[in-house]
mmCIF file of C-alpha atoms and ligand atoms in Angstrom:
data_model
loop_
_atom_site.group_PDB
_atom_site.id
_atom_site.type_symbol
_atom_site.label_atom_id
_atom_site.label_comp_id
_atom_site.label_asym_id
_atom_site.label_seq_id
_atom_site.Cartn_x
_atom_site.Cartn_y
_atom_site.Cartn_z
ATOM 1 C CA UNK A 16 81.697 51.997 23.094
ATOM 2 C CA UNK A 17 84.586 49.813 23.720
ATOM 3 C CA UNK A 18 87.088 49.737 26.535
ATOM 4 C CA UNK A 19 89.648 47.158 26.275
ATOM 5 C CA UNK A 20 92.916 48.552 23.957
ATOM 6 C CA UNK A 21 92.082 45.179 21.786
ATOM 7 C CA UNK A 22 88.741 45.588 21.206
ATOM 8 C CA UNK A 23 87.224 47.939 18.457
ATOM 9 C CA UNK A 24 83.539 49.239 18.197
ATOM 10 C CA UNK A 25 84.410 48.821 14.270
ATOM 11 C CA UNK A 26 87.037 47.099 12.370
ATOM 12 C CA UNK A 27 87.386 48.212 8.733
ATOM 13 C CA UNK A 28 89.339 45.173 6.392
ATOM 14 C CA UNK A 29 90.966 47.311 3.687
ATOM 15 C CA UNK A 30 92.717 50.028 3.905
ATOM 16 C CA UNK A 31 92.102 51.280 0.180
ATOM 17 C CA UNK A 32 89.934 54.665 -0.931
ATOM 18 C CA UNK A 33 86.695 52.970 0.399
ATOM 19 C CA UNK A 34 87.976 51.120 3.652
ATOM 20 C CA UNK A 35 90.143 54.591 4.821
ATOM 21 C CA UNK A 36 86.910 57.082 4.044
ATOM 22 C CA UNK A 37 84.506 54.573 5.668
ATOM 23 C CA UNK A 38 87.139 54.235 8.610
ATOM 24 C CA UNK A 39 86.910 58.214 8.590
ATOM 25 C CA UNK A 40 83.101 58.537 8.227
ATOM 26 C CA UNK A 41 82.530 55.953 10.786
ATOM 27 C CA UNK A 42 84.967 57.847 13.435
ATOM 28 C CA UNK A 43 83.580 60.978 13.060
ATOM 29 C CA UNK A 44 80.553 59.784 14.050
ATOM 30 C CA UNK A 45 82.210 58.455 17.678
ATOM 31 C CA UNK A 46 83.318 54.947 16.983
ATOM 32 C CA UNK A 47 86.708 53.614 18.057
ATOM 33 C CA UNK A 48 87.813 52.150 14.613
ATOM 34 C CA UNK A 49 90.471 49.837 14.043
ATOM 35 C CA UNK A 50 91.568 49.548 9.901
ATOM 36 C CA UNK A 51 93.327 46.037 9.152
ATOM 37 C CA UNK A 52 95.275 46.087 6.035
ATOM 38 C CA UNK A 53 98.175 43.769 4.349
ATOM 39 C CA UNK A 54 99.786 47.085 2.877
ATOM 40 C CA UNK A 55 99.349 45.766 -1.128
ATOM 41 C CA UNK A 56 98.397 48.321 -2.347
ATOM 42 C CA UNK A 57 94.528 47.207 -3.862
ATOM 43 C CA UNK A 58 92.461 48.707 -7.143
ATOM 44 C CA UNK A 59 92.362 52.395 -6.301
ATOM 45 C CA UNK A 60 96.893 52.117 -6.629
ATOM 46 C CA UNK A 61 96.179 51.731 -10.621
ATOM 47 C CA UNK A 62 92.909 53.710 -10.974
ATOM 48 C CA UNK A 63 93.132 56.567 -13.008
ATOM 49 C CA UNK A 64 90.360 58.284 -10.852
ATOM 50 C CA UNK A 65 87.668 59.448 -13.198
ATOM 51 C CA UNK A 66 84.667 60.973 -11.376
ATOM 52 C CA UNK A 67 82.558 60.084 -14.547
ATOM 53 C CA UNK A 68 79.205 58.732 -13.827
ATOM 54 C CA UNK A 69 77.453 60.682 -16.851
ATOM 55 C CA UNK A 70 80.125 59.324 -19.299
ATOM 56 C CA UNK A 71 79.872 56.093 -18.348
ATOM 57 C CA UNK A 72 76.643 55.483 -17.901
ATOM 58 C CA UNK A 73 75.369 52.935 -20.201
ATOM 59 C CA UNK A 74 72.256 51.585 -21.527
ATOM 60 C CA UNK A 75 70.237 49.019 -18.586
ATOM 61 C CA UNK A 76 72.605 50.757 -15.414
ATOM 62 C CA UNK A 77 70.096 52.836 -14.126
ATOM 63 C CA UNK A 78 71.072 51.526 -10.513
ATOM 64 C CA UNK A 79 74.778 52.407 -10.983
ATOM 65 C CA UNK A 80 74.005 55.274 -12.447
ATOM 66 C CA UNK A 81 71.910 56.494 -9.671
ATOM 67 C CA UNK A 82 74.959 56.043 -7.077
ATOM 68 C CA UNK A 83 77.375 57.513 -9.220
ATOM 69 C CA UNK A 84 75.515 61.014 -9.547
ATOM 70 C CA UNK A 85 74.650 60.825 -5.481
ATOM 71 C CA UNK A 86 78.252 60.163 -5.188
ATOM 72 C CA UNK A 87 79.484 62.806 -7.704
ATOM 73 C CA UNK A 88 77.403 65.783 -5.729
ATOM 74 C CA UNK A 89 79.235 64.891 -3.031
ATOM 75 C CA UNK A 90 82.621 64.884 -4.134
ATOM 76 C CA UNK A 91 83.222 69.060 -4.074
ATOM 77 C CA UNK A 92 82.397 68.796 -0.125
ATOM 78 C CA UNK A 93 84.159 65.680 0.675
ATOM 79 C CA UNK A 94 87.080 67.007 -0.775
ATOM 80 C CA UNK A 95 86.967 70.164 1.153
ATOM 81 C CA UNK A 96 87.331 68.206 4.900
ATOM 82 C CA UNK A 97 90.468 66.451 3.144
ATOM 83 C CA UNK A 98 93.828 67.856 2.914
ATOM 84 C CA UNK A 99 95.196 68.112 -0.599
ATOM 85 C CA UNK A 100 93.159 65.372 -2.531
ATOM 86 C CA UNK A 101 94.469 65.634 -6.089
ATOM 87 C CA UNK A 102 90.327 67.027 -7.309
ATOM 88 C CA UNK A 103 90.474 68.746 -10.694
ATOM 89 C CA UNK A 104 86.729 69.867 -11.437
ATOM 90 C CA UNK A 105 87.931 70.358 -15.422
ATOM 91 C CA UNK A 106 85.355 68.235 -17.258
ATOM 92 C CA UNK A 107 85.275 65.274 -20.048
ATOM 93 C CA UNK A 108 85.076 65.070 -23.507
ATOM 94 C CA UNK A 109 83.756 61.750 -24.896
ATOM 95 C CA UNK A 110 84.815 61.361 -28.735
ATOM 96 C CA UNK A 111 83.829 59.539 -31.699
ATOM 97 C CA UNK A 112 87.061 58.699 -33.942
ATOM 98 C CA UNK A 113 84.447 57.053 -37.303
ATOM 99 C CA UNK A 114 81.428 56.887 -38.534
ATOM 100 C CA UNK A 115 80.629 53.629 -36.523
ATOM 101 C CA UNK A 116 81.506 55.152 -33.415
ATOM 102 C CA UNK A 117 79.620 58.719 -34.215
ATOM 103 C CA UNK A 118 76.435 56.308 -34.733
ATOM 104 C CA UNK A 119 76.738 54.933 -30.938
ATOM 105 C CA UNK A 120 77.571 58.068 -29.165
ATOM 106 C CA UNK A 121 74.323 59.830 -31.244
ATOM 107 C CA UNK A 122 72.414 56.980 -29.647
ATOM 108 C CA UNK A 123 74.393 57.217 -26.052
ATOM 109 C CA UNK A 124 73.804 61.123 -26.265
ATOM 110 C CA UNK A 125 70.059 60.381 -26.865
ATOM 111 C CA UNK A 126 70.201 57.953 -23.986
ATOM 112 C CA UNK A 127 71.830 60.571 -21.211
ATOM 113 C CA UNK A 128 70.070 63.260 -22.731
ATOM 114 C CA UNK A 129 66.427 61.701 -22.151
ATOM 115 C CA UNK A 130 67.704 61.183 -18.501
ATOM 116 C CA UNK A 131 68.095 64.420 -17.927
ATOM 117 C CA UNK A 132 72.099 64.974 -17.705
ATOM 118 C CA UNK A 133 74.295 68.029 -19.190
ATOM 119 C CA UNK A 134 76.024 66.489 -22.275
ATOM 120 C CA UNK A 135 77.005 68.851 -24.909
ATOM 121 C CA UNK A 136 77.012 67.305 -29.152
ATOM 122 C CA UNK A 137 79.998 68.782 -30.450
ATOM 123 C CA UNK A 138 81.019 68.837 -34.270
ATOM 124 C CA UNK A 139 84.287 68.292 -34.463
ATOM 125 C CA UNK A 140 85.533 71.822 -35.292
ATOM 126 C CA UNK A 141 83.996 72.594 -31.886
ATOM 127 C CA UNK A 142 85.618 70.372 -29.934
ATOM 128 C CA UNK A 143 88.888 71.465 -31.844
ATOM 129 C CA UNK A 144 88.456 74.807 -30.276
ATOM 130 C CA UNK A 145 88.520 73.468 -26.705
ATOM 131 C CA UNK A 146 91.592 71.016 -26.943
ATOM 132 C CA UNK A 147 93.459 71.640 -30.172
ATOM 133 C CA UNK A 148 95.456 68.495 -29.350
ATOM 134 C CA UNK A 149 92.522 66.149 -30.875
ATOM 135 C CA UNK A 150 93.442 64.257 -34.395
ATOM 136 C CA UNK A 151 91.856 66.335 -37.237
ATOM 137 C CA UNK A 152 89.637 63.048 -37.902
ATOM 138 C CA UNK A 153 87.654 62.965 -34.650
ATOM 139 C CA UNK A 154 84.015 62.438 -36.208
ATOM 140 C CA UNK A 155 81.719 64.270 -32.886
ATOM 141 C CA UNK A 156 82.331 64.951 -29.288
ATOM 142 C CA UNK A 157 80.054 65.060 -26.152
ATOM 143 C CA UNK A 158 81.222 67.671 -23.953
ATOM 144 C CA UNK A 159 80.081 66.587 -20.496
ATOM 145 C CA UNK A 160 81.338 69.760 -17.946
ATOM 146 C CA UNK A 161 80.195 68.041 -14.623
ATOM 147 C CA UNK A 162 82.558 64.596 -15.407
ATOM 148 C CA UNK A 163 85.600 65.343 -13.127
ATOM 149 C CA UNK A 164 88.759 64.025 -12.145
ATOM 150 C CA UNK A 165 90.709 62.746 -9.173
ATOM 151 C CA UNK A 166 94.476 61.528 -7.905
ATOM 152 C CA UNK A 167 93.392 58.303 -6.059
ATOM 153 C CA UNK A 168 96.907 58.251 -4.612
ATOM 154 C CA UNK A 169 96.854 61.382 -3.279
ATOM 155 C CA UNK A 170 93.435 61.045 -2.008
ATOM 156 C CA UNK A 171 94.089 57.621 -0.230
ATOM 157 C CA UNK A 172 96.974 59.322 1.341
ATOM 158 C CA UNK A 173 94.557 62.317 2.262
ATOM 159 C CA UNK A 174 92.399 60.044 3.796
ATOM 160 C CA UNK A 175 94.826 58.177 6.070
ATOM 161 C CA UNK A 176 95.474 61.545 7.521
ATOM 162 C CA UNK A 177 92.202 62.440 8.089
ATOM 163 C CA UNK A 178 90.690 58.828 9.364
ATOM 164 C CA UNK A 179 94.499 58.999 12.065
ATOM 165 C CA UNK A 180 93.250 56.242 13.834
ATOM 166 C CA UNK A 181 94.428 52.619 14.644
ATOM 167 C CA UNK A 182 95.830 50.828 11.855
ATOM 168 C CA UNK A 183 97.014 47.141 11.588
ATOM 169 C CA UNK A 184 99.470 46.096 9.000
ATOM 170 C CA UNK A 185 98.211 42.634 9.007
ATOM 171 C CA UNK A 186 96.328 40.192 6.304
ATOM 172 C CA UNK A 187 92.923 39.483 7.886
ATOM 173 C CA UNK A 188 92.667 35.517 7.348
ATOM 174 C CA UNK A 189 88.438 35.445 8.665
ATOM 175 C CA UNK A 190 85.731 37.349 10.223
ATOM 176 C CA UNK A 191 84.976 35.772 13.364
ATOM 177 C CA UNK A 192 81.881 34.385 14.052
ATOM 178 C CA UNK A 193 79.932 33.120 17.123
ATOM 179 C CA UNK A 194 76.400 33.020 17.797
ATOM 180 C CA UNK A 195 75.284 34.018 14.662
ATOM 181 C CA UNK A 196 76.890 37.297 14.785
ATOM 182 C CA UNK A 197 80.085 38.801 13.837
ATOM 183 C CA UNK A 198 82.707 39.502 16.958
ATOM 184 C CA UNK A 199 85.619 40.430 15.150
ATOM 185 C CA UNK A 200 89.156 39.573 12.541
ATOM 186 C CA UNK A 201 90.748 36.911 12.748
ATOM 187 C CA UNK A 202 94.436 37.434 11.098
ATOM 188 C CA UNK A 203 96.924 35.414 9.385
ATOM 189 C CA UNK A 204 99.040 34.830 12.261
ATOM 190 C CA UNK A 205 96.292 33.596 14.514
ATOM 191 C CA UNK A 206 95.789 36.757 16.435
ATOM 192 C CA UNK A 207 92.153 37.981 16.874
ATOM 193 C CA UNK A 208 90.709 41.767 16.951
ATOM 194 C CA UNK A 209 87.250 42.022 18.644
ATOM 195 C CA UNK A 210 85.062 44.372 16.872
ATOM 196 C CA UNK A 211 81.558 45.120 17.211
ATOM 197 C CA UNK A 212 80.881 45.612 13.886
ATOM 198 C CA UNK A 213 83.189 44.643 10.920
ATOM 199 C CA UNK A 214 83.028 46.408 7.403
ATOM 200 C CA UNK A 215 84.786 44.690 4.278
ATOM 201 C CA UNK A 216 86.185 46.833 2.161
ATOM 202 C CA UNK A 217 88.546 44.490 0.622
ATOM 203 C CA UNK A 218 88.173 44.584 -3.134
ATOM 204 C CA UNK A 219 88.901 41.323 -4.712
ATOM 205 C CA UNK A 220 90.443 40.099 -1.432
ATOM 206 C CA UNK A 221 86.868 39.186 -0.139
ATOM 207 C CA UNK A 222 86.676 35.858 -2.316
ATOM 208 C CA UNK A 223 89.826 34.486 -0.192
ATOM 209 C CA UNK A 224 88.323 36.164 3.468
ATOM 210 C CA UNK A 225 86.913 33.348 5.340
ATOM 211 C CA UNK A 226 83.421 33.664 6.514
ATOM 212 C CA UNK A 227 80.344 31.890 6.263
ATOM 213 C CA UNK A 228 79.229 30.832 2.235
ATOM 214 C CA UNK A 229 75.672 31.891 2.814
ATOM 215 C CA UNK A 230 77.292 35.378 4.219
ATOM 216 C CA UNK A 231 79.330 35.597 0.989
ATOM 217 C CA UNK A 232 79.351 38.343 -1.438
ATOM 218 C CA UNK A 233 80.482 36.926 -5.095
ATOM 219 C CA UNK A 234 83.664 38.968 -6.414
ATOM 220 C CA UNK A 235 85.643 38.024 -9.410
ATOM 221 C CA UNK A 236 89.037 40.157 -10.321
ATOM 222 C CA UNK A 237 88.498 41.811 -13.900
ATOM 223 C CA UNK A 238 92.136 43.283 -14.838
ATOM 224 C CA UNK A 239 92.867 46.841 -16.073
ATOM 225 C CA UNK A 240 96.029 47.496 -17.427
ATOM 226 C CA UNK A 241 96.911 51.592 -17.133
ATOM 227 C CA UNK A 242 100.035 53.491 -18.441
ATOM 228 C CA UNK A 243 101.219 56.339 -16.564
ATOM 229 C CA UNK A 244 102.803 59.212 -18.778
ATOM 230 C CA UNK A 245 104.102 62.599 -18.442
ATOM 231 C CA UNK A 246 104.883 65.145 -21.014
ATOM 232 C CA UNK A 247 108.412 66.414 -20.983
ATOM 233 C CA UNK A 248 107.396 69.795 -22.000
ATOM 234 C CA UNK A 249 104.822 70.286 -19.220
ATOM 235 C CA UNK A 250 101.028 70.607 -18.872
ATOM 236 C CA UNK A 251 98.431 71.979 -21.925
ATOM 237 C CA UNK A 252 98.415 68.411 -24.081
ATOM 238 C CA UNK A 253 94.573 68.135 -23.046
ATOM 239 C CA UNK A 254 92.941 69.798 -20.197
ATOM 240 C CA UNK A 255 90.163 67.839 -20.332
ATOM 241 C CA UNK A 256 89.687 64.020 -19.503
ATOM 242 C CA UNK A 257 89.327 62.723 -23.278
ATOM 243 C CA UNK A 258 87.945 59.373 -23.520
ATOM 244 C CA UNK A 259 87.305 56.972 -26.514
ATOM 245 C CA UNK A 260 85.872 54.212 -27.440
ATOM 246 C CA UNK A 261 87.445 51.611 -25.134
ATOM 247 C CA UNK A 262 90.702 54.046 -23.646
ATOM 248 C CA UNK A 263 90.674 56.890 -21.574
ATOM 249 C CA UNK A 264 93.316 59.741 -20.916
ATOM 250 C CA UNK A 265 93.274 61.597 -17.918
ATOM 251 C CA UNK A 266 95.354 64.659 -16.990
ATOM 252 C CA UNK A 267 96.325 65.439 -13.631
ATOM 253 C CA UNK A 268 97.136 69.159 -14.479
ATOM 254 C CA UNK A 269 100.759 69.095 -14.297
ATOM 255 C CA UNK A 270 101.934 67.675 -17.316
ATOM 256 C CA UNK A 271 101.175 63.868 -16.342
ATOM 257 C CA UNK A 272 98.301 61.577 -17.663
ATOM 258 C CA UNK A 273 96.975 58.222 -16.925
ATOM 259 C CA UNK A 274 95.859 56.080 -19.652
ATOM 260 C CA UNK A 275 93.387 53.302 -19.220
ATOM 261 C CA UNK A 276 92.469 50.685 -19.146
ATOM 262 C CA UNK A 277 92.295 47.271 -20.533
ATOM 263 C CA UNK A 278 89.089 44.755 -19.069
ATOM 264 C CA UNK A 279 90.000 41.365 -19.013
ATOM 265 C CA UNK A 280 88.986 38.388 -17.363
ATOM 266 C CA UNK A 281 92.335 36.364 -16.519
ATOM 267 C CA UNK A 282 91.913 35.487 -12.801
ATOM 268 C CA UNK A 283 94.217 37.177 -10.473
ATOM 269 C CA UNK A 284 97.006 37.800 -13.085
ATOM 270 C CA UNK A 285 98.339 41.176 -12.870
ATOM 271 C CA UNK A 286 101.596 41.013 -15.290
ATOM 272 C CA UNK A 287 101.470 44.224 -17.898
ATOM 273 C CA UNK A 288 101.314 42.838 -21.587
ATOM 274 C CA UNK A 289 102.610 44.086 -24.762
ATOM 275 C CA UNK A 290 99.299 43.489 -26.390
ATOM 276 C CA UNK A 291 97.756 45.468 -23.860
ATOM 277 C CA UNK A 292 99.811 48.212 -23.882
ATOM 278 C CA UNK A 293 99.501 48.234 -27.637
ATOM 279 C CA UNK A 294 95.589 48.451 -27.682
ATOM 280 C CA UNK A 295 95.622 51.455 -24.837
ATOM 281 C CA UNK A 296 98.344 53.653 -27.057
ATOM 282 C CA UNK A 297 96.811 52.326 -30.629
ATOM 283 C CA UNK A 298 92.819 53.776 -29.531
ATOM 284 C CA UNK A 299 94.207 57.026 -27.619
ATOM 285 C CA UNK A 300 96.948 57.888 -30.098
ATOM 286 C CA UNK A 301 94.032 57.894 -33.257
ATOM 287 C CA UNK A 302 92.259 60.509 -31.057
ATOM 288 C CA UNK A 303 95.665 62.462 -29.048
ATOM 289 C CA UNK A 304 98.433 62.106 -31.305
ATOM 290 C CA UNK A 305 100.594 64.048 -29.362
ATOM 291 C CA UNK A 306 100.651 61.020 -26.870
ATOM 292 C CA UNK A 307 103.640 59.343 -28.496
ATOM 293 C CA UNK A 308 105.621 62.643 -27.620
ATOM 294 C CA UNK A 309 105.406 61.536 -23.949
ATOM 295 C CA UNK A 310 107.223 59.397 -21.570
ATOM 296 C CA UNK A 311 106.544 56.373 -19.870
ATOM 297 C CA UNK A 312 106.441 56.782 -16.049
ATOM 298 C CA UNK A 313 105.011 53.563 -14.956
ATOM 299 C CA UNK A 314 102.850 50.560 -16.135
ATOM 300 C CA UNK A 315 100.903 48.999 -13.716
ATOM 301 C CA UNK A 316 97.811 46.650 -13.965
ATOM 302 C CA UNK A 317 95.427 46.291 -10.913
ATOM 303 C CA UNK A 318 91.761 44.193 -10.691
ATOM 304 C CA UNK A 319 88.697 45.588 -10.685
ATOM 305 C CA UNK A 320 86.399 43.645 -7.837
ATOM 306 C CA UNK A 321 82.769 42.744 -10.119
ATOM 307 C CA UNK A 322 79.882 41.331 -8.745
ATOM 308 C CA UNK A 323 77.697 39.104 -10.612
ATOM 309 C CA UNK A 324 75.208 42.401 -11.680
ATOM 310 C CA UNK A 325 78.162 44.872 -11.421
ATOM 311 C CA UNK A 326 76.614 46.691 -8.842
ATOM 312 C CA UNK A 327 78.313 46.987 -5.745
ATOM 313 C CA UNK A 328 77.439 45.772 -1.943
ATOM 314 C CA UNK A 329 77.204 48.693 0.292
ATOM 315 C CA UNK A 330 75.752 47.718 3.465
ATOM 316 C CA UNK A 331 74.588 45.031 6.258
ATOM 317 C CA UNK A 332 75.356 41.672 5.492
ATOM 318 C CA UNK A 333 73.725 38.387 6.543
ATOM 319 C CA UNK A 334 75.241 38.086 9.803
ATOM 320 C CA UNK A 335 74.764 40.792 12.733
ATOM 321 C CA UNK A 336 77.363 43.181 12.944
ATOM 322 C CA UNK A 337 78.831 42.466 9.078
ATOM 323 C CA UNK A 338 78.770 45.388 7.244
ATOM 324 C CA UNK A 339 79.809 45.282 3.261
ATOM 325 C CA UNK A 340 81.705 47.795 1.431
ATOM 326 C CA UNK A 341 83.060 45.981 -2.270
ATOM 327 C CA UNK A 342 82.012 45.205 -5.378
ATOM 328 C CA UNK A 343 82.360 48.621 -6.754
ATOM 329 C CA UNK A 344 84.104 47.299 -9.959
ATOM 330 C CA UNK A 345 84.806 50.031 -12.634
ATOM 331 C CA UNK A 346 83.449 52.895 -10.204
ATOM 332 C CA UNK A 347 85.559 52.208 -6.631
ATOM 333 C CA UNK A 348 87.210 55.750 -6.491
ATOM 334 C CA UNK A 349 83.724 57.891 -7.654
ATOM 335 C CA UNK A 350 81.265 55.630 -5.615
ATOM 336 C CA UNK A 351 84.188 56.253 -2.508
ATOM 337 C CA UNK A 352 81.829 59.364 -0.533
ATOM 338 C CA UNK A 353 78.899 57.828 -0.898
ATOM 339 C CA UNK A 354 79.945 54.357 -0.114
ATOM 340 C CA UNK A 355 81.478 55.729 3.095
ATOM 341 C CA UNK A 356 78.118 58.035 3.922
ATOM 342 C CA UNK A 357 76.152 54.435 3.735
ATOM 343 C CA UNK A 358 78.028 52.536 5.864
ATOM 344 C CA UNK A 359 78.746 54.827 8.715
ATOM 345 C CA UNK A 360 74.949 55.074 8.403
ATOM 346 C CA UNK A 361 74.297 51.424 8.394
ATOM 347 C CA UNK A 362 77.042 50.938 11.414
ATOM 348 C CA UNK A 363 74.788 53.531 13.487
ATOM 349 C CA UNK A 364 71.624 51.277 12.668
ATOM 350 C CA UNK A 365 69.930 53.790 9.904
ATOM 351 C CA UNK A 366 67.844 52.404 7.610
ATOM 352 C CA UNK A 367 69.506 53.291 4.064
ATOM 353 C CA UNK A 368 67.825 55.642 1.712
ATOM 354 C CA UNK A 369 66.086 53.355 -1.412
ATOM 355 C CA UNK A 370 68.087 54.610 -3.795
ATOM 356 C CA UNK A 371 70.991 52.792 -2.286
ATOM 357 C CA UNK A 372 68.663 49.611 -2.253
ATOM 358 C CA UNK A 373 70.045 48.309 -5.508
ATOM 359 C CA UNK A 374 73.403 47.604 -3.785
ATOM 360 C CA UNK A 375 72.108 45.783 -0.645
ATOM 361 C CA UNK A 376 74.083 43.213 -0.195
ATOM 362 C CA UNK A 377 71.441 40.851 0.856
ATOM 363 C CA UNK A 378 70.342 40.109 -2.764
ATOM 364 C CA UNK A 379 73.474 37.886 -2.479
ATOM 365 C CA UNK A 380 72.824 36.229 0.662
ATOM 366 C CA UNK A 381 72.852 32.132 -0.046
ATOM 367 C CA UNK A 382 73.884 32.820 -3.913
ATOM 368 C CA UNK A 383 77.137 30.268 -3.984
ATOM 369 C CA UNK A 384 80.059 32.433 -4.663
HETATM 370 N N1 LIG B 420 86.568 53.334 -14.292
HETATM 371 C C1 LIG B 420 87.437 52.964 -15.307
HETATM 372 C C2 LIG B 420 87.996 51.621 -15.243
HETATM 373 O O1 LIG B 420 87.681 50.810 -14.398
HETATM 374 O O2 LIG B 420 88.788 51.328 -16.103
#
């Protein structure tokens, strides 16, 4: 263990959901950690915090799907060390709004059905019963129980309490590097941190972290625009997380919702359109009418950091002593326990399990970024 005030068995670069928990996971275990974050707020500030790996899996993301139910079985117990997390364990209903759309989810239902995870068909009348807010029209409905919910605000906040250790308000500028290994942070200023070990949790900030290319894992931004709403009258619109074809409306229990979220590939822009806010409110108000009834809190639009196979890099890097914690594109606030158990893991010198091989960061190493 280190001795020296300025020197760190572990710095952590990112002080989001995933750089706090692994900052937590890796202290708990004995290290002296040191986070280093700019304080902009990163992804997990506009998330809407859906804990939804059954509803999103898709066809061909066996991988992702694989880390998203590891990291869902963990969430109850995570939770439980943290003070006040924002969890709701009220499930998801996934809904069909034509004819077109009834067609896909038959063949998604087919898909997580053969897999072997709980999804419910519902005809329409049916899912009527369980949130009479849906539009009359709403053509099926997969109830999927185990899909939950989180705050990521309040659960980033949770975790800085919990991790209570060092943190820099700084912008880390580089790793440094000598001998082949990794020794530390360099920040913007000039000022160095010695670390033992460094994990980048970063999000989209990785791509302008300097480091070695053939260390590099590629991360592009992919922007989400979310609305943030609250009903005037209170809680009971939905109880459930409803979700559409492309937009998603998530109640926190106490009469506010987040709606989400656009995908688009425009480079680091995060300005809020009126085109996007259009298409969120157009696809969730033919399934939740009621959600013209409610205010407008805040719009926000954060990006999403995607790796080329949109699988994230959870792990040891190509230089000793860099450890990787990004990449976790659409999934950064479910994948956040499991991401954390890895990489306190891979700091202690485990060998990680093989399901977690699909995100080794290594299957980058040399790929130009
Ligand atoms: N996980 C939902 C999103 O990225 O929009």
């Amino acid at each position: 263990m280190a001795s020296q005030s300025d020197s760190f068995d572990v710095a952590v670069v990112g002080g989001g959901a995933i750089g706090l928990a692994c900052a937590w996971r890796a202290s708990q275990r004995g290290a002296r950690v040191v986070v280093v974050d700019a304080g902009e707020p990163g992804a997990w500030n506009v998330a809407a915090g859906m804990l939804a790996p059954v509803s999103e899996a898709e066809f061909g993301e066996r991988a992702l799907l694989e880390l998203g139910l590891e990291s869902a079985r963990r969430y109850a117990a995570f939770c439980a060390e943290l003070e006040q997390p924002g969890y709701r364990d009220v499930g998801t209903l996934v809904v069909a709004r034509d004819r077109d759309e009834a067609e896909a989810l038959e063949r998604l239902a087919a898909f997580r059905t053969g897999l072997g995870l709980p999804v419910e068909r519902l005809r329409p009348s049916q899912a009527r019963a369980l949130e009479p807010a849906l539009a009359p029209t709403v053509r099926l409905a997969l109830d999927i129980p185990s899909d939950h919910s989180i705050d990521p605000r309040r659960l980033v906040a949770a975790l800085g309490r919990a991790f209570g250790g060092e943190l820099r308000r700084a912008r880390a500028a580089s790793l440094s590097v000598g001998r082949g290994r990794v020794t530390g942070v360099v920040l913007e200023d000039g000022a160095e941190i010695a670390a033992g070990a460094v994990v980048v949790a970063a999000g989209v900030h990785v791509s302008r972290l300097g480091m070695p290319e053939a260390a590099r894992v590629p991360v592009r931004p992919v922007k989400g625009q979310v609305l943030r709403l609250r009903d005037p009258g209170g809680p009971g619109l939905v109880e459930r997380t409803i979700r559409g074809e492309s937009a998603y409306f998530v109640p926190r229990g106490d009469g506010r919702y987040v709606l989400g979220a656009t995908m688009e590939d425009r480079g680091w822009d995060t300005t809020p359109t009126a085109g996007g806010v259009y298409e969120l409110l157009r696809d969730i108000s033919e399934v939740v009418p009621g959600v013209f009834e409610l205010d407008i809190e805040e719009l926000s639009a954060g990006l999403r950091p995607a790796t080329p196979d949109n699988v994230p890099a959870i792990g040891r890097g190509a230089l000793e002593g860099l450890v990787w914690a990004t990449g976790h594109f659409r999934n950064g606030i479910l994948l956040t326990p499991v991401t954390a158990d890895l990489v306190a893991a891979a700091l202690a010198g485990e060998v990680l399990p093989s399901w977690a091989a699909p995100a080794d960061p290594l299957r980058f190493a040399g790929v130009p970024a």
